[in-house]
Structures are given as structure tokens and as C-alpha cells.
Coordinates of C-alpha atoms in Angstrom, one line a residue:
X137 CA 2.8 -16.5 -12.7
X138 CA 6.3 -17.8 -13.4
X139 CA 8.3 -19.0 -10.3
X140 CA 10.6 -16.1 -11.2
X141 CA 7.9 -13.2 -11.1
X142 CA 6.5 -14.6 -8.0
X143 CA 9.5 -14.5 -5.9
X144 CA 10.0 -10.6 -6.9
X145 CA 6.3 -10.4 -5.2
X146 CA 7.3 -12.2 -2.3
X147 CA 11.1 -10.2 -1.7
X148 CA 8.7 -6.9 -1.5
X149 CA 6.4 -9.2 0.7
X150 CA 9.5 -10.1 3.1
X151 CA 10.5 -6.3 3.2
X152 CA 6.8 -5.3 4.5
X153 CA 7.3 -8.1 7.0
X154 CA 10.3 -7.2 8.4
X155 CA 9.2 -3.5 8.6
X156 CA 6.1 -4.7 10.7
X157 CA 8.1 -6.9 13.0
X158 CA 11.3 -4.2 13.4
X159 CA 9.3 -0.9 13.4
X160 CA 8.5 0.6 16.7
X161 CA 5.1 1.1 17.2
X162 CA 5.5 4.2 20.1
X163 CA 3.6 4.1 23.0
X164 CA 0.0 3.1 20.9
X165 CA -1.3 -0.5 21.3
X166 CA -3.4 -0.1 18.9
X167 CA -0.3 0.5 16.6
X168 CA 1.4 -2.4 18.1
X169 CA -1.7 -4.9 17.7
X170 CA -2.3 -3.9 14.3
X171 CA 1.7 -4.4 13.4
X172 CA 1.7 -8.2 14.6
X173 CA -1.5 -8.7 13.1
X174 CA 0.3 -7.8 9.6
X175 CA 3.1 -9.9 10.3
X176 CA 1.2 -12.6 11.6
X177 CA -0.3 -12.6 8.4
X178 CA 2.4 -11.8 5.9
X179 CA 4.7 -15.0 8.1
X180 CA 1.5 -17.0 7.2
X181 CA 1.6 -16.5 3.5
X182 CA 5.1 -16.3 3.1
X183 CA 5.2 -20.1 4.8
X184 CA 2.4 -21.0 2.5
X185 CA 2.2 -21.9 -1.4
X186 CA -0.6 -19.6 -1.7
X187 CA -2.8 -19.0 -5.2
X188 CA -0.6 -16.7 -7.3
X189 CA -2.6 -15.2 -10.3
X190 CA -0.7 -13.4 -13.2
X191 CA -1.2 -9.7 -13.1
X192 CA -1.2 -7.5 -16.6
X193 CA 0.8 -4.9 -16.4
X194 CA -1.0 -1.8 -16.5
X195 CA 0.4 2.0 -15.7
X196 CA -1.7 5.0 -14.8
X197 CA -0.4 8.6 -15.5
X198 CA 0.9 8.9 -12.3
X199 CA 3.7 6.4 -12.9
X200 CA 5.5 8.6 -14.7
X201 CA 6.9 9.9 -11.5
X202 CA 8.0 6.4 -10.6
X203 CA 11.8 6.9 -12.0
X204 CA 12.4 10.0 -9.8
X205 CA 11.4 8.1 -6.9
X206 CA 13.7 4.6 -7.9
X207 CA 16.0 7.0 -9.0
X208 CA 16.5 8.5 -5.2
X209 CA 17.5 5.9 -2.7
X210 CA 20.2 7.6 -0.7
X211 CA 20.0 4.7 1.9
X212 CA 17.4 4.5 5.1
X213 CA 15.2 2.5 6.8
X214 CA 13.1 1.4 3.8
X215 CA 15.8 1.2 1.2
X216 CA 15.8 -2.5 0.9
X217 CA 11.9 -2.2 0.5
X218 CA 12.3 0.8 -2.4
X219 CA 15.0 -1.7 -4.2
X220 CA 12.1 -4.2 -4.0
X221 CA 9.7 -2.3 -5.0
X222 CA 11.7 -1.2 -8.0
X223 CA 12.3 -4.9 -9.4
X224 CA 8.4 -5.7 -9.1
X225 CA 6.9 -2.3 -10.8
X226 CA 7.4 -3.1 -13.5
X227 CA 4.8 -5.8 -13.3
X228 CA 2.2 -4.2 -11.4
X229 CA -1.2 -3.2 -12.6
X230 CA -2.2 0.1 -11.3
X231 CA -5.6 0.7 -10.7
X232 CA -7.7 4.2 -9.9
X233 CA -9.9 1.2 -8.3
X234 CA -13.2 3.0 -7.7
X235 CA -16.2 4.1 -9.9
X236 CA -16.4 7.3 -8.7
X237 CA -12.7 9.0 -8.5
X238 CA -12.5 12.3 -8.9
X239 CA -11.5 13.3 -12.4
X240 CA -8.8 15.5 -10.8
X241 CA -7.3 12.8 -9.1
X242 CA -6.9 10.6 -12.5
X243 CA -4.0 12.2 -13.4
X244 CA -2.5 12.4 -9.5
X245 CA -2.9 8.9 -7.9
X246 CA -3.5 5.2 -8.3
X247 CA -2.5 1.9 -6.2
X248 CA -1.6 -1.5 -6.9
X249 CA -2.4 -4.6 -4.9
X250 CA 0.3 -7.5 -4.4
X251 CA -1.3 -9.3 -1.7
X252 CA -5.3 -10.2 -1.0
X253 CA -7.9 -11.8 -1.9
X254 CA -8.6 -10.2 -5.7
X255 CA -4.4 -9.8 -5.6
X256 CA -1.7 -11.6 -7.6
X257 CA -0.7 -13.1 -4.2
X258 CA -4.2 -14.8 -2.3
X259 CA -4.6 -14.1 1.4
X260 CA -8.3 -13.6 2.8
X261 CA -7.8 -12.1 6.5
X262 CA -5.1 -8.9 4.8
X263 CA -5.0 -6.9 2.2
X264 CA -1.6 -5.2 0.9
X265 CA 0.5 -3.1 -1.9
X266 CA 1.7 0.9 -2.6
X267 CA 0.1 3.7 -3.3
X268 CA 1.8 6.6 -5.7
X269 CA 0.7 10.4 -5.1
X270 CA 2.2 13.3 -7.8
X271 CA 3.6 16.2 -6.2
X272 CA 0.7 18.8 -4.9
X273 CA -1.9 16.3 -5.0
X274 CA -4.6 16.0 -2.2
X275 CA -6.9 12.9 -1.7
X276 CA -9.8 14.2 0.0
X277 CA -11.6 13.4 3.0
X278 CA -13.1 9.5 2.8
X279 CA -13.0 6.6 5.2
X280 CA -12.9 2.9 4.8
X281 CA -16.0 0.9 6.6
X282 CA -14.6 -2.0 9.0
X283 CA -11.1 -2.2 7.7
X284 CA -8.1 -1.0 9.9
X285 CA -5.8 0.6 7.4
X286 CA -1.7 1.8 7.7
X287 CA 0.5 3.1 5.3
X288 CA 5.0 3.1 5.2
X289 CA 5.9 5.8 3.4
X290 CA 8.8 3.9 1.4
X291 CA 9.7 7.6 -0.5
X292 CA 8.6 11.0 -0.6
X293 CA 6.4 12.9 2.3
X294 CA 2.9 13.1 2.7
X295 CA 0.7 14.3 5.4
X296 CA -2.7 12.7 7.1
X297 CA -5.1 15.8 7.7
X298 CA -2.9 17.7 9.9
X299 CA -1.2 15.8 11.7
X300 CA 2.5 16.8 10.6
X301 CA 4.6 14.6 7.5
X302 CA 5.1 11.1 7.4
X303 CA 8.8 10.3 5.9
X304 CA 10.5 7.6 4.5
X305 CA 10.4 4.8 7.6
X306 CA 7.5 6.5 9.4
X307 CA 4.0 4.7 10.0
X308 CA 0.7 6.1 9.6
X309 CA -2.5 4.2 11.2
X310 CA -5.9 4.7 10.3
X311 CA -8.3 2.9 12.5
X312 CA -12.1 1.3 11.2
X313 CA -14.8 4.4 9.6
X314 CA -11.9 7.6 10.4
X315 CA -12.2 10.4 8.2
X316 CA -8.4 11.2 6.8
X317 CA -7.0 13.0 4.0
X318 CA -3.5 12.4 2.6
X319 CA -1.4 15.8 0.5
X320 CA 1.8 15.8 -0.8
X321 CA 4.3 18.9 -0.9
X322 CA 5.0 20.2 -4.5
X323 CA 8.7 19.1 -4.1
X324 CA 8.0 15.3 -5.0
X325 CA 6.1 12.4 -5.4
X326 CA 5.2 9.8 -2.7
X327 CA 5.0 6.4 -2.7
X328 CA 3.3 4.6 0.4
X329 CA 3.2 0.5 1.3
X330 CA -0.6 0.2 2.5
X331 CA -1.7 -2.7 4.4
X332 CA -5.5 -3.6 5.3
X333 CA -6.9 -6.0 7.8
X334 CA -10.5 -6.6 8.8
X335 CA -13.2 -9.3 8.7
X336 CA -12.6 -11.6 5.2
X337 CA -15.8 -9.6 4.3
X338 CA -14.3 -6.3 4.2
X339 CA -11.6 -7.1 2.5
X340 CA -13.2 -9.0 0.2
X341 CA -15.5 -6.5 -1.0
X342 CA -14.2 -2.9 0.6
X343 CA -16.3 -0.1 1.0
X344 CA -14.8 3.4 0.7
X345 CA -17.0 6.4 0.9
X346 CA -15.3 10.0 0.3
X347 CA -17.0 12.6 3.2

């Protein structure tokens, strides 16, 4: 990876990290520990001259939606992270990412991974990178063994079973092996900053089971 793609990687990199130190976290430790552990990590790679390994570019049908999200920054707390986001897409892969997705969520959803240890950025103790949902689209029930999960929703709305919408700046945490489904309104897309951490293990080699 050129010097010149890498540093777009890291500038998204650097807005997660200042999210995870500047967010408030509420009254949940758990929410707090699992923020510093995110930044601890991110601070650690940023300091680094980690392995960076060339992605190829790759859209899924989903992407099509990504102009009307770019195209909506109006300002707030994760606009710096949206304008980011919008310099590195374009050299993202996007994957579906497991054998057995749902054929009606082909056309609906797919992530892409900028930081981990398959990612274009290494790190072995976090996982990181955005996940894009089409309008109307629900990703049913599953869980993810031993990996503490959380998700910035950097545009759009979307909703974790029923537990109310999750806007632009707001933080959802998923703890280890809980059951969770993420919808979407049919007004617009979403576009979420996930972050993983867990034993090297884990990461290494998740395992996600739909319920």
C-alpha cells in the first residue's frame, strides 16, 4: 500500500480514536471499559509502523447507496469521520463475509474491514471498519462467540432489537454471545463504524452464528 493510501486508512483510524476517547460512555462501565480498550488499541497502532496490506477494491450492491449518504453531511458529531470515510471508500473491499448469508441480505448489506488481523491495517488484540445497511433492511437475530462488539453510527438510523434508534454520534454496545438484530427505517441508508475486541483468537478467526 502506497504511503499515500495508507494515511487515508489511518485519518479514518484517528477519527474512530478520537470518538472513543471524546464520547461519553453514560453511566455503563462496561461501555467505558470497552471505549479505552479501543483507544488503547487504535493509540497503539496509530504509534506503530504496523503491516499494511493492499486491499482490492471491491463493491457489493449495497454501495450504491453510498453517495446519498457522502452526499448528506450537514455537520455533527461524526462529520469529520463521514468526510474520512468518504476519501477511503473508494478503496475498500466490501465483503458479505460469511458462507452462509442470507440470500435476501445480498442485495441489503456488506462491511469492510480497515483494521485487524486479516485487515489492510494489522492489529491482533481489535478488530475494526463500517458496516452499510439499505433502507428497510433487517439483519436478523445472531451473536458473535467471545468478541465484545460496538458500533457509531456515522449516518443514517438503525435500531438494536428494540431498544429505540441509534443516530449519527450515538454508540451501540453488544457484549460477548448477545443475541441482537440491527433494522433500518425505509427513509435511508445507514452506515455504522464497528469495532471488535476479544482474545487474539477470536478475532482471528470470528465465529458468528445467526439464532
Amino acid at each position: 500500500m502506497s504511503f499515500a493510501r495508507r494515511d487515508l486508512f489511518f485519518a479514518f483510524l484517528r477519527e474512530l480514536l478520537r470518538f472513543h476517547r471524546e464520547a461519553p460512555a453514560g453511566g455503563s462501565e462496561p461501555v467505558r471499559d470497552h471505549m479505552r480498550a479501543v483507544a488503547r488499541e487504535l493509540e497503539s497502532v496509530l504509534r506503530s509502523d504496523p503491516a499494511h496490506h493492499p486491499p482490492e477494491p471491491r463493491a457489493k450492491p449495497v454501495c450504491r447507496h453510498l453517495p446519498r449518504l457522502l452526499e448528506c453531511d450537514h455537520g455533527g458529531p461524526t462529520a469529520d469521520a463521514l468526510r474520512a470515510f468518504g476519501r477511503l471508500a473508494p478503496l475498500l473491499r466490501w465483503r458479505w463475509g460469511y458462507a452462509d448469508t442470507p440470500e435476501h441480505l445480498k442485495p441489503a448489506f456488506a462491511y469492510a474491514e480497515v483494521l485487524g488481523p486479516h485487515g489492510p491495517v494489522a492489529a491482533e488484540h481489535m478488530v475494526a471498519g463500517v458496516v452499510l445497511l439499505a433502507p428497510d433492511t433487517l439483519y436478523p437475530d445472531h451473536f458473535h462467540q467471545g468478541i465484545t462488539e460496538s458500533y457509531i453510527c456515522l449516518g443514517g438510523a438503525v435500531s438494536r432489537n428494540d431498544d429505540g434508534a441509534c443516530a449519527p454520534g450515538s454508540l451501540l454496545f453488544i457484549p460477548p454471545d448477545m443475541v441482537h438484530r440491527l433494522a433500518t427505517g425505509p427513509e435511508a441508508p445507514c452506515l455504522l463504524a464497528y469495532a471488535w475486541t476479544g482474545p487474539p483468537q477470536d478475532l482471528a478467526s470470528p465465529r458468528m452464528a445467526f439464532a
